[in-house]
Short mmCIF file of N, CA and C in Angstrom, two decimals:
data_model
loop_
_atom_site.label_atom_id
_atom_site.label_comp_id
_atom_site.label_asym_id
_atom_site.label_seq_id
_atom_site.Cartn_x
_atom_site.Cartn_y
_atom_site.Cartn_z
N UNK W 86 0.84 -1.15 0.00
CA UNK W 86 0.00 0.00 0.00
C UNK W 86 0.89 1.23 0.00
N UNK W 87 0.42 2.29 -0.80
CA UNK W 87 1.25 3.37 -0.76
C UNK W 87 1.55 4.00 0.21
N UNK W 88 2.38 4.78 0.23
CA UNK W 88 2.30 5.84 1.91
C UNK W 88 2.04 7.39 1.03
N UNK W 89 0.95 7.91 1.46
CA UNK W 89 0.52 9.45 1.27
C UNK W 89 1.28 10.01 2.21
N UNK W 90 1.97 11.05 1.46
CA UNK W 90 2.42 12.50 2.67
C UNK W 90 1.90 13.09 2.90
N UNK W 91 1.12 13.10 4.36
CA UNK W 91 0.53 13.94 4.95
C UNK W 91 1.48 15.55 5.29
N UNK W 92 0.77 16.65 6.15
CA UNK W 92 1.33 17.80 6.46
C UNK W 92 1.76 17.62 7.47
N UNK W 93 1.42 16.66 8.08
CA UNK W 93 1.76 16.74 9.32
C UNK W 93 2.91 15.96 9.86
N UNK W 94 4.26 16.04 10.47
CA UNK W 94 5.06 14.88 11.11
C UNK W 94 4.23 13.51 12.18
N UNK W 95 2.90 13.89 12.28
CA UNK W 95 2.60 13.46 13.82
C UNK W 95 1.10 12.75 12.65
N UNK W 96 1.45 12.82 11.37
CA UNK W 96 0.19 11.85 10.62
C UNK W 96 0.84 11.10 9.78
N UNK W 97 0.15 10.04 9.04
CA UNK W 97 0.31 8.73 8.10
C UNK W 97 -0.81 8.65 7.54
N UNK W 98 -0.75 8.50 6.13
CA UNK W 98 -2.17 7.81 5.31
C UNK W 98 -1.01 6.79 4.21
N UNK W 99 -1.91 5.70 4.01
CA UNK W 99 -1.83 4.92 3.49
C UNK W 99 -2.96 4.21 2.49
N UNK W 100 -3.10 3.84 1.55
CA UNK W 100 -4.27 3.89 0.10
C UNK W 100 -5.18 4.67 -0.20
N UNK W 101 -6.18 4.11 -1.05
CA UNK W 101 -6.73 4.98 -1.49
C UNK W 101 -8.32 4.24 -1.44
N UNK W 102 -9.46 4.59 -0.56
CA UNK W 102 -9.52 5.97 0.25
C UNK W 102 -8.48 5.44 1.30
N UNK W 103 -7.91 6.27 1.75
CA UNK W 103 -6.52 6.69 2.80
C UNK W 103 -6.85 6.01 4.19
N UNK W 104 -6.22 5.68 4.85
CA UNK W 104 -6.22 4.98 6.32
C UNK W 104 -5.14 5.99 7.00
N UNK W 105 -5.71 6.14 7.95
CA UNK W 105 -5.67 8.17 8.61
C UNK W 105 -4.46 7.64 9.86
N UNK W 106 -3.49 7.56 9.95
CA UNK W 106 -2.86 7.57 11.61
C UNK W 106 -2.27 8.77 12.19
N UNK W 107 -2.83 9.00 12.95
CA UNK W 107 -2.45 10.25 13.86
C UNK W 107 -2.26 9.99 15.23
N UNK W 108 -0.84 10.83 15.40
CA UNK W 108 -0.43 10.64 16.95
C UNK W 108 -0.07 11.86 17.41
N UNK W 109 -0.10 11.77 19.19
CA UNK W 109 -0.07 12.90 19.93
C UNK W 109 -0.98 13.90 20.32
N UNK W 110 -1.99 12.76 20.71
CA UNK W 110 -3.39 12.96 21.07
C UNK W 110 -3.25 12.91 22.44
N UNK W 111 -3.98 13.80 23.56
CA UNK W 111 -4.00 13.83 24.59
C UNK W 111 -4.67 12.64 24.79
N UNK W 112 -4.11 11.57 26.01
CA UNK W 112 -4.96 10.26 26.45
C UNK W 112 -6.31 10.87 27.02
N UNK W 113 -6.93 9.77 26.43
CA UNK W 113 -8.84 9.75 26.25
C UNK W 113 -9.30 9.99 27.93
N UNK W 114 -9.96 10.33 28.29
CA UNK W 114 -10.78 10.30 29.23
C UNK W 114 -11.80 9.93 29.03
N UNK W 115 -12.32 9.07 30.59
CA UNK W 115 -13.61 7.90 30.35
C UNK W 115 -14.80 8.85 29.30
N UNK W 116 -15.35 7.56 28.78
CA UNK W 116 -16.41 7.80 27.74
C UNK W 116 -17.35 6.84 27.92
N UNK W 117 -18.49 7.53 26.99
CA UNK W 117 -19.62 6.16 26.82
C UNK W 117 -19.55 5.79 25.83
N UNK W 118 -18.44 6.20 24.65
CA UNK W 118 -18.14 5.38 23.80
C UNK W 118 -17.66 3.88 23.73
N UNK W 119 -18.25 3.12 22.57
CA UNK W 119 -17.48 1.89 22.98
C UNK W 119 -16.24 1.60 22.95
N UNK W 120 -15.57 0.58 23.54
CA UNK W 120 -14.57 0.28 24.05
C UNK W 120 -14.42 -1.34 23.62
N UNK W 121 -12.89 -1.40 22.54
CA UNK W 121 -12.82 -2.69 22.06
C UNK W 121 -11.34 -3.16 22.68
N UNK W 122 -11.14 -4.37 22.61
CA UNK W 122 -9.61 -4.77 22.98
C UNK W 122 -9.35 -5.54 21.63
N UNK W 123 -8.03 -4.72 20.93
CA UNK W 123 -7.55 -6.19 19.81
C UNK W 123 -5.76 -6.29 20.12
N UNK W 124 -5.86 -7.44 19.76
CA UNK W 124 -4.37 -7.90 20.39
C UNK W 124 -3.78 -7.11 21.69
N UNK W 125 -4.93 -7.13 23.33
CA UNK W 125 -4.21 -6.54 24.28
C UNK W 125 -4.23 -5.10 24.18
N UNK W 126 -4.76 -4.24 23.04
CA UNK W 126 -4.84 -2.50 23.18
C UNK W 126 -6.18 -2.43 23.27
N UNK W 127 -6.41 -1.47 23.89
CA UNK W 127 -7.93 -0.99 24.25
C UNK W 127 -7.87 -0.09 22.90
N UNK W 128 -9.22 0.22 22.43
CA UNK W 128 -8.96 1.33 21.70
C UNK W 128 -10.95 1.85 21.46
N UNK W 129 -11.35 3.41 21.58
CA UNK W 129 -12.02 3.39 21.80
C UNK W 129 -12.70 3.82 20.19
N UNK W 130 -13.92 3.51 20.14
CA UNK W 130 -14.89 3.57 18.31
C UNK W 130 -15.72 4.33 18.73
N UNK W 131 -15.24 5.31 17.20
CA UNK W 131 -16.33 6.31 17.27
C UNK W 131 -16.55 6.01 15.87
N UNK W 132 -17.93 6.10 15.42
CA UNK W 132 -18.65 5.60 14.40
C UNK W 132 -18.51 7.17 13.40
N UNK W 133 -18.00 7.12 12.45
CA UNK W 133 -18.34 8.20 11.37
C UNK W 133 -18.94 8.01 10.24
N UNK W 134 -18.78 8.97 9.21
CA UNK W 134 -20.15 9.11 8.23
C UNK W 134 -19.14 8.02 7.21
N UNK W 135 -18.59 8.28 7.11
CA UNK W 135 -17.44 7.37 5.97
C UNK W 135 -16.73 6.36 6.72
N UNK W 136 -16.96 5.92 7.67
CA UNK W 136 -16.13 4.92 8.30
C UNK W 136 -16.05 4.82 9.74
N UNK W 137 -14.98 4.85 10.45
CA UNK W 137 -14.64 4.14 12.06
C UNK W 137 -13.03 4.82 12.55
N UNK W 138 -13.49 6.02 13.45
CA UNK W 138 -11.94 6.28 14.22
C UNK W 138 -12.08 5.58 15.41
N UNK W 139 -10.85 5.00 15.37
CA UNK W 139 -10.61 4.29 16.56
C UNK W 139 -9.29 5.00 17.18
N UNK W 140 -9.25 5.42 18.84
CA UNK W 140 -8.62 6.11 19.71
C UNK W 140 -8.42 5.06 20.08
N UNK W 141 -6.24 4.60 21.00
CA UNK W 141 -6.29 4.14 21.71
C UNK W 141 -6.93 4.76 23.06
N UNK W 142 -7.26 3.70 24.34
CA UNK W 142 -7.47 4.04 25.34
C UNK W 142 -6.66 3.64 26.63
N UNK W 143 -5.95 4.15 27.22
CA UNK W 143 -5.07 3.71 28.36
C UNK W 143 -3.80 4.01 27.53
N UNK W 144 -3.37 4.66 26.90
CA UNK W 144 -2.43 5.09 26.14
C UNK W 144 -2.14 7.07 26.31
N UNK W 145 -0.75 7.44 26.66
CA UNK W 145 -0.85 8.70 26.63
C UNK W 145 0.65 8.60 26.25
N UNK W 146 0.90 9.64 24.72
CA UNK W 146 0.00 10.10 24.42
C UNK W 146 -1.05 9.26 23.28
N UNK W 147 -2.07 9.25 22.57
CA UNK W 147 -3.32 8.71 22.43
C UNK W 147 -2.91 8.54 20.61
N UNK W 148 -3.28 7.56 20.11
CA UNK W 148 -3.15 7.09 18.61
C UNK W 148 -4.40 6.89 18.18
N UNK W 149 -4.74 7.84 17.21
CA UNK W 149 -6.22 7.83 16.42
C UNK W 149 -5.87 7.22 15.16
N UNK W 150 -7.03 6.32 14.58
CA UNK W 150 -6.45 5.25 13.14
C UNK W 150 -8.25 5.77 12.91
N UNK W 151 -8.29 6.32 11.39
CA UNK W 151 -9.09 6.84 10.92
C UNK W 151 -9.62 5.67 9.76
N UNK W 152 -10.56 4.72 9.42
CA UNK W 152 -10.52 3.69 8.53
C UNK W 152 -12.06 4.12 7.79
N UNK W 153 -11.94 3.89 6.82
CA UNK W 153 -12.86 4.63 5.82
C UNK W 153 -13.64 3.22 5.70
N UNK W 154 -14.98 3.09 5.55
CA UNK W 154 -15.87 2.22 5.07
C UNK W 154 -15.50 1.08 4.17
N UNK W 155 -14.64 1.40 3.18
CA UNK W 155 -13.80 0.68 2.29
C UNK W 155 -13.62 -0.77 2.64
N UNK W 156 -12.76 -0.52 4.37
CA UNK W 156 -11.93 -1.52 4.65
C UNK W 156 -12.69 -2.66 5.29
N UNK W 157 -14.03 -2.19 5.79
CA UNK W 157 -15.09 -2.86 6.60
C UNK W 157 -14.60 -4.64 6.79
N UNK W 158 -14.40 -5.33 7.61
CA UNK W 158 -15.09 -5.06 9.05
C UNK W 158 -13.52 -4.13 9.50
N UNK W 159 -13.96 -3.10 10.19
CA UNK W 159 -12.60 -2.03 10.52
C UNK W 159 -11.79 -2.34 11.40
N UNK W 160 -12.55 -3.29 12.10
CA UNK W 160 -11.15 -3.42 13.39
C UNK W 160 -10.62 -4.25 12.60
N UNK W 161 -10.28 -4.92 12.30
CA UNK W 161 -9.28 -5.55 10.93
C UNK W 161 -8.42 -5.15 10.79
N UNK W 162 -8.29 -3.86 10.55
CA UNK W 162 -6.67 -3.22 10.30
C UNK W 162 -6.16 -3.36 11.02
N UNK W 163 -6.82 -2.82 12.70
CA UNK W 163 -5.68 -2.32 13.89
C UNK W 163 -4.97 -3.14 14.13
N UNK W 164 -4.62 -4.53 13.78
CA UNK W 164 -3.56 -5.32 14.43
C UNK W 164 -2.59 -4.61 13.65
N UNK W 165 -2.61 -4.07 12.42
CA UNK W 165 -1.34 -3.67 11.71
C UNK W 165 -0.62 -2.28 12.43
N UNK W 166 -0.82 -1.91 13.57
CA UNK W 166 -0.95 -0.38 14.30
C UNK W 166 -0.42 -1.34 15.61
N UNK W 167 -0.70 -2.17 15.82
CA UNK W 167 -0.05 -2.71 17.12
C UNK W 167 1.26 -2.51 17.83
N UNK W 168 2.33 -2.63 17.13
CA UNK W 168 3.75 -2.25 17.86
C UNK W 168 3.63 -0.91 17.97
N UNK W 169 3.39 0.34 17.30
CA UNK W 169 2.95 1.38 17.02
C UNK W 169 2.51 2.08 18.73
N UNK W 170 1.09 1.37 18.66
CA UNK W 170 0.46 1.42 19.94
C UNK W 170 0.83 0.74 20.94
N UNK W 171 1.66 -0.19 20.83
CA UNK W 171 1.88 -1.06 22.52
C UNK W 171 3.22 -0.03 23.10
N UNK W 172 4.03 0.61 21.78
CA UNK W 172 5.32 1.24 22.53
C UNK W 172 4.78 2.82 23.40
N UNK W 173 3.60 3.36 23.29
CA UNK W 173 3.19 4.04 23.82
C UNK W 173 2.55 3.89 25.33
N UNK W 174 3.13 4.86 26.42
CA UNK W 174 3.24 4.65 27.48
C UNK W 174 1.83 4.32 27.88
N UNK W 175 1.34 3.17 29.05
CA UNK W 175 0.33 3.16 29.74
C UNK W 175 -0.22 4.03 30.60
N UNK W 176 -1.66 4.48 31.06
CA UNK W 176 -2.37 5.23 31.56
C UNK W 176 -2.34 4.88 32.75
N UNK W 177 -2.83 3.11 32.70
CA UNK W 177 -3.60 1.84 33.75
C UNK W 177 -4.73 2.24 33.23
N UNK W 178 -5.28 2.96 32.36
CA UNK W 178 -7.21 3.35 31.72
C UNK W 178 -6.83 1.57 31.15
N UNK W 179 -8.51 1.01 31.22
CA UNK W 179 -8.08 -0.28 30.16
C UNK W 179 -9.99 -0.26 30.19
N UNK W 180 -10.27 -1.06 28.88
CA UNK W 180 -12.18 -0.95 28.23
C UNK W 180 -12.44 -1.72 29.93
N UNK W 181 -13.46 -1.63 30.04
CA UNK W 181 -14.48 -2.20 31.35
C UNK W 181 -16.06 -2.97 30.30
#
């Protein structure tokens, strides 16, 4: 998959429609959003019009993975974001 240059040092996109990674997100504070675990990361889903951002949770600072409808079923990708997200420091926040 290609890598898009984003503007930002602290973003990543990859195909086309683009798979969004952004870091240096202030860690999440509790939500009533849902809350998934894949491979051991919490990460919290917020449902959008084109797809699924998923925030880690118990992570600071916080990794948002932006997945466009395209890729459906979306948590699918995030194992590929895993080392990514596990080297980022713990909160002790973890899904309930």
């Amino acid at each position: 998959m290609a890598v898009i240059s984003p503007t930002s040092p602290a973003a990543a996109a990859w195909g086309d429609p683009a798979i969004i990674a952004r870091c240096g997100f202030a860690a999440l504070s509790p939500t009533t959003l849902d809350c998934i675990q894949v491979d051991g990361i919490d990460w919290v889903v917020e449902p959008l019009d084109d797809g699924v951002a998923f925030t880690t949770y118990g992570r600071d600072p916080a990794l948002e993975v932006l997945i466009p409808k395209a890729y459906a079923p979306e948590p699918m990708v995030l194992p590929d974001f895993d080392q990514v997200a596990e080297a980022l420091p713990r909160t002790g926040h973890a899904c309930t």
